[in-house]
Short mmCIF file of C-alpha atoms in Angstrom, two decimals:
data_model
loop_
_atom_site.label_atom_id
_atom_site.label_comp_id
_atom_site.label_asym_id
_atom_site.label_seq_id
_atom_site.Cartn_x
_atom_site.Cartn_y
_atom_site.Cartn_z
CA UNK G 28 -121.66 119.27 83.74
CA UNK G 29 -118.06 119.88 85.30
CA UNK G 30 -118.04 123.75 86.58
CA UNK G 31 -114.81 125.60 84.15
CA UNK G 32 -112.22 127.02 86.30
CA UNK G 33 -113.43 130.46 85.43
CA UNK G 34 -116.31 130.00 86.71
CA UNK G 35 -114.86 128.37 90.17
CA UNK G 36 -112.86 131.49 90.49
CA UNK G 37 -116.02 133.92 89.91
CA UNK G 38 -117.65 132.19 92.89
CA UNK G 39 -114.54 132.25 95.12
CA UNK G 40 -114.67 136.29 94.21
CA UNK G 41 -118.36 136.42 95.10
CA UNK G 42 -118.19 134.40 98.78
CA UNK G 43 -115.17 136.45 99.52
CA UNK G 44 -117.34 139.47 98.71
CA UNK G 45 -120.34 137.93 100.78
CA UNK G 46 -117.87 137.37 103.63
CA UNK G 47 -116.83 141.07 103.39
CA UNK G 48 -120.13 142.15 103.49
CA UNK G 49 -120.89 139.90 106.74
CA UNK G 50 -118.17 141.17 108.34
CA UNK G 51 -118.97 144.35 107.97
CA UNK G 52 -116.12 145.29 106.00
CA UNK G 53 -118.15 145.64 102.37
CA UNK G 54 -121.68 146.84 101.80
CA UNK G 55 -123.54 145.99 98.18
CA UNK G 56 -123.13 149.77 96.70
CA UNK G 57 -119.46 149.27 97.24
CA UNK G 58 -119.80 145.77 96.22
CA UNK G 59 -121.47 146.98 92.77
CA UNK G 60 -119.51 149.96 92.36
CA UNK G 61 -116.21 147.69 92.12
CA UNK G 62 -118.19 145.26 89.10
CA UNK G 63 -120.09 142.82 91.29
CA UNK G 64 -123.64 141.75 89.85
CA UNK G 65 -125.50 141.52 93.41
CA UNK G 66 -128.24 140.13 91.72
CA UNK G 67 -126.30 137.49 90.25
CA UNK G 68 -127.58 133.92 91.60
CA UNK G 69 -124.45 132.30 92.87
CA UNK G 70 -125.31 130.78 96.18
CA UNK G 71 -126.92 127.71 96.98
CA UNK G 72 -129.65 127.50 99.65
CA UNK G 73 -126.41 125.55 101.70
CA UNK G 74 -123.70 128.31 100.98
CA UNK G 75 -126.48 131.11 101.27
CA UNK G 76 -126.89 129.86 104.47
CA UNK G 77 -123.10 129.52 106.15
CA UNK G 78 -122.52 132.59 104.60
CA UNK G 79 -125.22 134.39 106.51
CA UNK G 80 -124.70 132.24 109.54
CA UNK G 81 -128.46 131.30 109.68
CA UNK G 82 -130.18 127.27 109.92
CA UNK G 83 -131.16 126.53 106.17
CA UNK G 84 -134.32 125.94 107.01
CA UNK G 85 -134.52 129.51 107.76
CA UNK G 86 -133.86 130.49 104.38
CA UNK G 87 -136.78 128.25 103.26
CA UNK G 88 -138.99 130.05 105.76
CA UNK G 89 -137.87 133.39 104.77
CA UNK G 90 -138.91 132.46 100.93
CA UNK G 91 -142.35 131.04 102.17
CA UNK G 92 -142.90 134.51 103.89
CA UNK G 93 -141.60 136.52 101.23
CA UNK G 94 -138.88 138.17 103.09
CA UNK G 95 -135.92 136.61 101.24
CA UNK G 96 -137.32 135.53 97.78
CA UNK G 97 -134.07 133.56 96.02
CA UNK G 98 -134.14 133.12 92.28
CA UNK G 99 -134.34 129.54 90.94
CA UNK G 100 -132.73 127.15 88.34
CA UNK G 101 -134.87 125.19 85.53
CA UNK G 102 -135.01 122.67 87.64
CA UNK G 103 -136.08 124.50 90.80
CA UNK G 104 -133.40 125.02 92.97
CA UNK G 105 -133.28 128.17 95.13
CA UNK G 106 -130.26 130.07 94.19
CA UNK G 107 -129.20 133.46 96.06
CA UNK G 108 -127.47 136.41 94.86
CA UNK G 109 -124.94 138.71 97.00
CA UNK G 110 -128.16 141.11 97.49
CA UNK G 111 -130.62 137.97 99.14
CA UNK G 112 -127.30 136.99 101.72
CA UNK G 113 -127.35 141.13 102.93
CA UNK G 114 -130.84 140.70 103.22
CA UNK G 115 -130.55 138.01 105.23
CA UNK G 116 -127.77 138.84 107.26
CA UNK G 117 -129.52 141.70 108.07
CA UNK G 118 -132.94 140.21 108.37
CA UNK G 119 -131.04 137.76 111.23
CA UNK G 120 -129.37 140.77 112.87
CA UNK G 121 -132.69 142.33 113.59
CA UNK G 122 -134.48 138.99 114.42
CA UNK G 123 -131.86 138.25 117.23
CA UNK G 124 -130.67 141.24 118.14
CA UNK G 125 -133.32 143.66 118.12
CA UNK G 126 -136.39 141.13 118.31
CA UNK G 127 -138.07 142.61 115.25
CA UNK G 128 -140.97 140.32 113.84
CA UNK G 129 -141.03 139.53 110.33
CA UNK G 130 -143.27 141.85 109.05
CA UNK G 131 -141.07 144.57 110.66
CA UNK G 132 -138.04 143.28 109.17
CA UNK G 133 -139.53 143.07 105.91
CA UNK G 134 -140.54 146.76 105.77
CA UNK G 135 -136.85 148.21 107.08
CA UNK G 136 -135.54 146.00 104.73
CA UNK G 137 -137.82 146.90 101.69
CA UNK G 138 -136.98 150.68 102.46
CA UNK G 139 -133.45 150.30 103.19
CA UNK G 140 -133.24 148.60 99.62
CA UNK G 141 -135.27 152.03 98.10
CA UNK G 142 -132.91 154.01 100.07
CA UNK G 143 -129.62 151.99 98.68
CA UNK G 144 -131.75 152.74 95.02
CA UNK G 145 -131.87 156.90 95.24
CA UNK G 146 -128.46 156.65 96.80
CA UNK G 147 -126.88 155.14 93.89
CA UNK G 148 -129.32 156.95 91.46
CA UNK G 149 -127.68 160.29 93.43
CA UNK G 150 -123.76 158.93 92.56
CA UNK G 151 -124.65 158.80 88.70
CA UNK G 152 -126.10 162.02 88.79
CA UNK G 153 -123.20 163.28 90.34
CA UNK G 154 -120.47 161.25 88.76
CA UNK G 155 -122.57 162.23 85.37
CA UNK G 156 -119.43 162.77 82.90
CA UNK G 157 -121.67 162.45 79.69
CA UNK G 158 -120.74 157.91 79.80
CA UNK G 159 -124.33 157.58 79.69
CA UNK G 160 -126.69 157.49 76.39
CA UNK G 161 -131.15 157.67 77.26
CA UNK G 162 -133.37 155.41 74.64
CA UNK G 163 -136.86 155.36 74.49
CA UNK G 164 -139.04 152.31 73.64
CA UNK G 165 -141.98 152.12 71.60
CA UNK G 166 -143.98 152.72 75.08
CA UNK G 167 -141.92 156.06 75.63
CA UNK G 168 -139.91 154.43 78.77
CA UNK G 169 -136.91 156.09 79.11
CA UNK G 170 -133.34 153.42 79.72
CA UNK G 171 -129.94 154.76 80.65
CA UNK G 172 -127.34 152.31 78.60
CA UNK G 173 -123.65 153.16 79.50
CA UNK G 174 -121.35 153.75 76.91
CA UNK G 175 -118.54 151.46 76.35
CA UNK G 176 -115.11 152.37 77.29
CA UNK G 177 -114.19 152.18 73.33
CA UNK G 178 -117.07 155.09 72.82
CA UNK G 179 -115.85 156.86 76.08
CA UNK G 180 -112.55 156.91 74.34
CA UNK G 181 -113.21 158.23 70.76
CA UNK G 182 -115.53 160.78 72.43
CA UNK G 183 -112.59 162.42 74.32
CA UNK G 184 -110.28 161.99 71.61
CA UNK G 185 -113.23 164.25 69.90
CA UNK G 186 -113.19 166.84 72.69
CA UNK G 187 -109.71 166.77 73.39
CA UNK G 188 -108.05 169.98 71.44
CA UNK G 189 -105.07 168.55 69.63
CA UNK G 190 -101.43 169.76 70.96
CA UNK G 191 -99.60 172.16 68.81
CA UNK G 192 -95.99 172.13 67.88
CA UNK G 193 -94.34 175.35 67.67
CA UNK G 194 -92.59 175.87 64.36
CA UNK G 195 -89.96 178.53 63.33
CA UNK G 196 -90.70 181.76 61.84
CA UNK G 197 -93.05 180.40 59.24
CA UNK G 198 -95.21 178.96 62.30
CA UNK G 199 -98.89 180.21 62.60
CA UNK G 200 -101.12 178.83 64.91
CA UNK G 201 -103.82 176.48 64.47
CA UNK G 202 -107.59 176.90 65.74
CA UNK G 203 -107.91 174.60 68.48
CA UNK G 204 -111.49 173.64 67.08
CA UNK G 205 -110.24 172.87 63.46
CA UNK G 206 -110.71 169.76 61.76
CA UNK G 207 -109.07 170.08 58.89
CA UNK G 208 -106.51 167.20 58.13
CA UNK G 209 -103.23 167.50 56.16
CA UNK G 210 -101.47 164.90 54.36
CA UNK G 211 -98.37 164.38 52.72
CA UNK G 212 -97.99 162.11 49.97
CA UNK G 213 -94.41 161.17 48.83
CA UNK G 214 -94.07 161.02 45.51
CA UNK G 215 -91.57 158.95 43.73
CA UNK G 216 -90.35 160.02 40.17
#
């Protein structure tokens, strides 16, 4: 099935991002604040594994030993997500640089990732600017859904108090919380 150019262009966006992130110039909060899904499987075991500078068969060892646990296609493949390359670039950082074993690497990475979790949970309590709607399941679990920009919009046109024009002496002024709505119908005789 030939890939659509859209599609070629969404993975050229998502190495470049992986790239930034190796460098050091990107991390994934940034990365997700700015619209990338970093649990979106783009990679294949191949790319995963340039991008993160590490032998492929590395990767496969990493799945085996749960540190690095890709998703997969329908027919198997391992497929990686901007998330899995951090992990692993970090994962190889430690491994060569600081000569961490695996099961060390595995538990700084795990709470790194709960630490990246209340971090982000901490910006939308900040940023909180009433975007966000709760629902409740049957099961009474609580799920934030973000409002769409259209919603966003009517809602401030809602709270916005309209602008007044000053008239002459006949003007009086109007309650900034009215509703009332005039119209004027011209009326042809």
């Amino acid at each position: 099935m030939p890939v659509s150019r859209m599609e070629q262009q969404r993975r050229r966006l998502y190495e470049m991002c992986a790239m930034a992130i190796a460098a050091g110039r990107a991390d994934l909060d940034g990365a997700s604040r700015v619209g990338f899904d970093i649990d979106l499987p783009v990679f294949s075991v191949g790319r995963a594994a340039e991008l993160a500078a590490v032998h492929p068969q590395t990767l496969r060892q990493y799945d085996r030993s749960g540190l690095v646990v890709p998703q997969r296609t329908g027919g198997g493949a391992r497929r990686y997500s901007l998330r899995d390359v951090d992990r692993l670039i970090q994962a190889q950082r430690m491994s060569q640089r600081d000569g961490i074993n695996l099961t060390g690497i595995a538990r700084i990475l795990d709470l790194e990732e709960e630490n990246r979790q209340l971090r982000r949970q901490l910006h939308a309590l900040r940023m909180d600017d009433g975007t966000s709607v709760f629902t409740a399941d049957m099961d009474g679990r609580i799920t934030e859904m973000r409002r769409s920009r259209r919603a966003r919009h009517w809602r401030h046109r809602l709270q916005t108090p309209p602008r007044e024009l000053t008239g002459g002496a006949s003007y009086r002024p109007v309650e900034a919380q009215s509703k009332s709505v005039v119209l004027w119908h011209t009326v042809s005789r």
